[in-house]
PDB file of C-alpha atoms in Angstrom:
ATOM      1  CA  MET A   1     -12.732 -52.543 -71.843  1.00  0.00           C
ATOM      2  CA  ASN A   2     -12.266 -51.338 -68.289  1.00  0.00           C
ATOM      3  CA  PRO A   3     -10.867 -53.853 -65.758  1.00  0.00           C
ATOM      4  CA  ALA A   4     -13.360 -54.567 -62.914  1.00  0.00           C
ATOM      5  CA  VAL A   5     -12.948 -52.883 -59.528  1.00  0.00           C
ATOM      6  CA  GLY A   6     -12.275 -55.089 -56.598  1.00  0.00           C
ATOM      7  CA  ILE A   7     -12.902 -54.142 -52.982  1.00  0.00           C
ATOM      8  CA  ARG A   8     -11.038 -55.657 -50.094  1.00  0.00           C
ATOM      9  CA  PRO A   9      -9.998 -54.827 -46.513  1.00  0.00           C
ATOM     10  CA  ALA A  10      -7.072 -52.486 -46.543  1.00  0.00           C
ATOM     11  CA  THR A  11      -4.020 -53.467 -44.547  1.00  0.00           C
ATOM     12  CA  ALA A  12      -0.748 -51.972 -43.322  1.00  0.00           C
ATOM     13  CA  GLY A  13       0.810 -53.440 -46.498  1.00  0.00           C
ATOM     14  CA  ASP A  14      -1.332 -50.957 -48.535  1.00  0.00           C
ATOM     15  CA  LEU A  15       0.149 -47.906 -46.824  1.00  0.00           C
ATOM     16  CA  ASP A  16       2.424 -46.855 -49.667  1.00  0.00           C
ATOM     17  CA  ALA A  17      -0.392 -47.117 -52.267  1.00  0.00           C
ATOM     18  CA  VAL A  18      -2.986 -45.427 -50.003  1.00  0.00           C
ATOM     19  CA  GLU A  19      -0.501 -42.603 -49.330  1.00  0.00           C
ATOM     20  CA  CYS A  20       0.048 -42.097 -52.998  1.00  0.00           C
ATOM     21  CA  VAL A  21      -3.783 -41.968 -53.675  1.00  0.00           C
ATOM     22  CA  GLU A  22      -4.073 -39.449 -50.668  1.00  0.00           C
ATOM     23  CA  ARG A  23      -1.284 -37.136 -52.200  1.00  0.00           C
ATOM     24  CA  ARG A  24      -2.761 -37.247 -55.622  1.00  0.00           C
ATOM     25  CA  SER A  25      -6.376 -36.580 -54.328  1.00  0.00           C
ATOM     26  CA  PHE A  26      -6.088 -33.819 -51.771  1.00  0.00           C
ATOM     27  CA  PRO A  27      -4.256 -30.483 -51.475  1.00  0.00           C
ATOM     28  CA  GLU A  28      -1.267 -30.406 -49.211  1.00  0.00           C
ATOM     29  CA  GLY A  29      -2.974 -28.823 -46.255  1.00  0.00           C
ATOM     30  CA  GLU A  30      -5.872 -31.387 -46.256  1.00  0.00           C
ATOM     31  CA  ALA A  31      -4.062 -34.682 -47.021  1.00  0.00           C
ATOM     32  CA  PHE A  32      -3.408 -36.973 -44.137  1.00  0.00           C
ATOM     33  CA  THR A  33       0.141 -37.514 -43.020  1.00  0.00           C
ATOM     34  CA  ARG A  34       1.650 -41.019 -43.531  1.00  0.00           C
ATOM     35  CA  ARG A  35       1.447 -41.478 -39.724  1.00  0.00           C
ATOM     36  CA  GLN A  36      -2.275 -40.631 -39.802  1.00  0.00           C
ATOM     37  CA  LEU A  37      -2.949 -43.032 -42.654  1.00  0.00           C
ATOM     38  CA  ARG A  38      -0.994 -45.800 -40.903  1.00  0.00           C
ATOM     39  CA  TYR A  39      -3.163 -45.249 -37.814  1.00  0.00           C
ATOM     40  CA  LEU A  40      -6.376 -45.488 -39.927  1.00  0.00           C
ATOM     41  CA  LEU A  41      -5.269 -48.628 -41.537  1.00  0.00           C
ATOM     42  CA  THR A  42      -4.062 -50.370 -38.335  1.00  0.00           C
ATOM     43  CA  HIS A  43      -5.432 -49.005 -35.196  1.00  0.00           C
ATOM     44  CA  ALA A  44      -8.543 -46.838 -35.689  1.00  0.00           C
ATOM     45  CA  GLN A  45     -11.929 -48.134 -34.349  1.00  0.00           C
ATOM     46  CA  GLY A  46     -13.545 -48.885 -37.676  1.00  0.00           C
ATOM     47  CA  ALA A  47     -12.489 -50.340 -41.029  1.00  0.00           C
ATOM     48  CA  SER A  48     -10.678 -49.466 -44.162  1.00  0.00           C
ATOM     49  CA  TYR A  49     -11.081 -50.778 -47.671  1.00  0.00           C
ATOM     50  CA  ALA A  50      -9.013 -50.537 -50.707  1.00  0.00           C
ATOM     51  CA  ALA A  51     -10.414 -50.382 -54.309  1.00  0.00           C
ATOM     52  CA  THR A  52      -8.229 -52.218 -56.792  1.00  0.00           C
ATOM     53  CA  ARG A  53      -7.961 -52.611 -60.547  1.00  0.00           C
ATOM     54  CA  ASP A  54      -5.590 -55.080 -62.074  1.00  0.00           C
ATOM     55  CA  GLY A  55      -4.199 -55.642 -58.587  1.00  0.00           C
ATOM     56  CA  ALA A  56      -3.196 -51.989 -58.028  1.00  0.00           C
ATOM     57  CA  VAL A  57      -4.851 -49.837 -55.326  1.00  0.00           C
ATOM     58  CA  VAL A  58      -6.685 -46.996 -57.000  1.00  0.00           C
ATOM     59  CA  GLY A  59      -8.747 -45.822 -54.021  1.00  0.00           C
ATOM     60  CA  TYR A  60      -9.553 -46.296 -50.332  1.00  0.00           C
ATOM     61  CA  ILE A  61     -12.056 -45.514 -47.746  1.00  0.00           C
ATOM     62  CA  SER A  62     -11.642 -45.152 -43.993  1.00  0.00           C
ATOM     63  CA  LEU A  63     -14.591 -45.684 -41.795  1.00  0.00           C
ATOM     64  CA  LEU A  64     -14.890 -44.908 -38.193  1.00  0.00           C
ATOM     65  CA  MET A  65     -17.436 -45.887 -35.520  1.00  0.00           C
ATOM     66  CA  ARG A  66     -17.886 -45.563 -31.822  1.00  0.00           C
ATOM     67  CA  ARG A  67     -19.260 -48.278 -29.727  1.00  0.00           C
ATOM     68  CA  THR A  68     -22.244 -46.247 -28.521  1.00  0.00           C
ATOM     69  CA  ALA A  69     -23.062 -44.529 -31.829  1.00  0.00           C
ATOM     70  CA  GLN A  70     -25.585 -45.736 -34.291  1.00  0.00           C
ATOM     71  CA  ASN A  71     -23.844 -44.463 -37.325  1.00  0.00           C
ATOM     72  CA  LEU A  72     -20.776 -45.233 -39.392  1.00  0.00           C
ATOM     73  CA  ARG A  73     -18.667 -42.225 -40.304  1.00  0.00           C
ATOM     74  CA  ILE A  74     -16.872 -42.037 -43.652  1.00  0.00           C
ATOM     75  CA  TYR A  75     -13.706 -40.258 -42.384  1.00  0.00           C
ATOM     76  CA  SER A  76     -11.992 -40.288 -45.723  1.00  0.00           C
ATOM     77  CA  VAL A  77     -12.510 -41.561 -49.223  1.00  0.00           C
ATOM     78  CA  ALA A  78     -10.344 -40.955 -52.230  1.00  0.00           C
ATOM     79  CA  VAL A  79      -9.913 -42.301 -55.728  1.00  0.00           C
ATOM     80  CA  ASP A  80      -6.714 -41.642 -57.698  1.00  0.00           C
ATOM     81  CA  PRO A  81      -7.538 -38.886 -60.285  1.00  0.00           C
ATOM     82  CA  ALA A  82      -6.181 -41.172 -63.005  1.00  0.00           C
ATOM     83  CA  ALA A  83      -8.740 -43.836 -62.113  1.00  0.00           C
ATOM     84  CA  ARG A  84     -11.816 -41.691 -61.538  1.00  0.00           C
ATOM     85  CA  GLY A  85     -14.871 -42.720 -63.534  1.00  0.00           C
ATOM     86  CA  CYS A  86     -14.129 -46.436 -63.307  1.00  0.00           C
ATOM     87  CA  GLY A  87     -16.649 -47.125 -60.515  1.00  0.00           C
ATOM     88  CA  ALA A  88     -14.152 -47.288 -57.632  1.00  0.00           C
ATOM     89  CA  GLY A  89     -15.872 -44.441 -55.653  1.00  0.00           C
ATOM     90  CA  GLN A  90     -19.258 -46.136 -55.999  1.00  0.00           C
ATOM     91  CA  ALA A  91     -17.836 -49.524 -55.004  1.00  0.00           C
ATOM     92  CA  LEU A  92     -16.136 -48.016 -51.900  1.00  0.00           C
ATOM     93  CA  LEU A  93     -19.503 -46.320 -50.852  1.00  0.00           C
ATOM     94  CA  ASP A  94     -21.299 -49.657 -51.421  1.00  0.00           C
ATOM     95  CA  ALA A  95     -18.780 -51.314 -49.107  1.00  0.00           C
ATOM     96  CA  ALA A  96     -19.424 -48.716 -46.370  1.00  0.00           C
ATOM     97  CA  ILE A  97     -23.181 -49.059 -46.651  1.00  0.00           C
ATOM     98  CA  ALA A  98     -22.924 -52.782 -46.547  1.00  0.00           C
ATOM     99  CA  LEU A  99     -20.802 -52.747 -43.412  1.00  0.00           C
ATOM    100  CA  ALA A 100     -23.234 -50.364 -41.717  1.00  0.00           C
ATOM    101  CA  ARG A 101     -26.060 -52.715 -42.548  1.00  0.00           C
ATOM    102  CA  ARG A 102     -24.154 -55.781 -41.321  1.00  0.00           C
ATOM    103  CA  LEU A 103     -23.420 -54.010 -38.035  1.00  0.00           C
ATOM    104  CA  GLY A 104     -27.117 -52.895 -37.644  1.00  0.00           C
ATOM    105  CA  LEU A 105     -26.199 -49.208 -37.704  1.00  0.00           C
ATOM    106  CA  ARG A 106     -28.845 -46.603 -38.675  1.00  0.00           C
ATOM    107  CA  GLU A 107     -26.856 -44.323 -40.965  1.00  0.00           C
ATOM    108  CA  VAL A 108     -23.612 -43.613 -42.720  1.00  0.00           C
ATOM    109  CA  THR A 109     -22.448 -39.962 -42.524  1.00  0.00           C
ATOM    110  CA  LEU A 110     -19.660 -37.834 -44.058  1.00  0.00           C
ATOM    111  CA  GLU A 111     -18.557 -34.326 -44.568  1.00  0.00           C
ATOM    112  CA  VAL A 112     -17.729 -33.002 -48.094  1.00  0.00           C
ATOM    113  CA  ARG A 113     -16.324 -29.790 -49.444  1.00  0.00           C
ATOM    114  CA  THR A 114     -19.124 -27.647 -50.859  1.00  0.00           C
ATOM    115  CA  ASP A 115     -17.021 -27.002 -53.946  1.00  0.00           C
ATOM    116  CA  ASN A 116     -16.494 -30.779 -54.667  1.00  0.00           C
ATOM    117  CA  ASP A 117     -19.372 -31.041 -57.130  1.00  0.00           C
ATOM    118  CA  SER A 118     -18.466 -34.479 -58.551  1.00  0.00           C
ATOM    119  CA  ALA A 119     -18.303 -36.107 -55.007  1.00  0.00           C
ATOM    120  CA  ILE A 120     -21.605 -34.449 -54.052  1.00  0.00           C
ATOM    121  CA  ARG A 121     -23.287 -35.736 -57.167  1.00  0.00           C
ATOM    122  CA  LEU A 122     -21.896 -39.299 -56.442  1.00  0.00           C
ATOM    123  CA  TYR A 123     -23.118 -39.175 -52.857  1.00  0.00           C
ATOM    124  CA  ALA A 124     -26.506 -37.992 -54.003  1.00  0.00           C
ATOM    125  CA  ARG A 125     -26.786 -40.759 -56.646  1.00  0.00           C
ATOM    126  CA  LYS A 126     -26.030 -43.359 -53.829  1.00  0.00           C
ATOM    127  CA  GLY A 127     -28.857 -41.861 -51.711  1.00  0.00           C
ATOM    128  CA  PHE A 128     -26.944 -39.602 -49.410  1.00  0.00           C
ATOM    129  CA  ARG A 129     -29.077 -36.561 -48.226  1.00  0.00           C
ATOM    130  CA  PRO A 130     -27.562 -33.118 -47.525  1.00  0.00           C
ATOM    131  CA  GLY A 131     -27.584 -31.909 -43.945  1.00  0.00           C
ATOM    132  CA  LYS A 132     -25.950 -29.233 -41.918  1.00  0.00           C
ATOM    133  CA  LEU A 133     -23.619 -26.665 -43.540  1.00  0.00           C
ATOM    134  CA  LEU A 134     -20.350 -26.495 -41.691  1.00  0.00           C
ATOM    135  CA  ARG A 135     -18.883 -23.039 -42.247  1.00  0.00           C
ATOM    136  CA  GLY A 136     -15.121 -22.783 -42.588  1.00  0.00           C
ATOM    137  CA  TYR A 137     -14.618 -26.483 -41.989  1.00  0.00           C
ATOM    138  CA  TYR A 138     -11.472 -26.964 -44.095  1.00  0.00           C
ATOM    139  CA  PRO A 139      -8.093 -25.382 -43.484  1.00  0.00           C
ATOM    140  CA  ASP A 140      -8.437 -23.027 -46.476  1.00  0.00           C
ATOM    141  CA  GLY A 141     -11.830 -21.771 -45.069  1.00  0.00           C
ATOM    142  CA  THR A 142     -14.018 -23.679 -47.465  1.00  0.00           C
ATOM    143  CA  ASP A 143     -17.343 -24.788 -46.090  1.00  0.00           C
ATOM    144  CA  ALA A 144     -18.414 -28.450 -45.786  1.00  0.00           C
ATOM    145  CA  ARG A 145     -21.749 -30.077 -46.067  1.00  0.00           C
ATOM    146  CA  ARG A 146     -22.695 -33.014 -43.852  1.00  0.00           C
ATOM    147  CA  MET A 147     -24.422 -35.779 -45.732  1.00  0.00           C
ATOM    148  CA  SER A 148     -26.050 -38.946 -44.513  1.00  0.00           C
ATOM    149  CA  PHE A 149     -27.457 -42.255 -45.818  1.00  0.00           C
ATOM    150  CA  ARG A 150     -30.152 -43.910 -43.865  1.00  0.00           C
ATOM    151  CA  THR A 151     -29.943 -47.676 -43.686  1.00  0.00           C
ATOM    152  CA  SER A 152     -32.969 -49.828 -42.918  1.00  0.00           C
ATOM    153  CA  CYS A 153     -31.133 -51.107 -39.877  1.00  0.00           C
ATOM    154  CA  GLY A 154     -30.768 -50.055 -36.361  1.00  0.00           C
ATOM    155  CA  ARG A 155     -32.804 -50.325 -33.221  1.00  0.00           C
ATOM    156  CA  PRO A 156     -36.164 -48.523 -33.158  1.00  0.00           C
ATOM    157  CA  GLU A 157     -36.213 -45.387 -31.087  1.00  0.00           C
TER     158      GLU A 157
END
């Protein structure tokens, strides 16, 4: 039986675990530095959540928002490769969507590598729609696809 996935706000005390997930999830040229991760956890205008199983951090999501924007941006989301398939990614996306709705934001946006088929499938299952193709977006020249999820919130235009 798989232990349940918990979602909670990430704190500076999670830095070591989040850094470990980051290193295991992204190639060297794309992974955030420890300093960048610390900033995301403690100072960025947004929120970060940790996914846990048996008390251990197995994933995280960093969300950014601007005061004047009507969207919540998923800046980074990662699940440790050893924990993939346990529902952590879905739970992290659910937390992002719930936050956007609580804040009355119109959409949740993200960019994803076009060769990351499993992430694209997950986002599509959660209701994210493909948008603009961003050519050469990543350091290795790989393209990205912008994707967005429309909430039922936000001010009418």
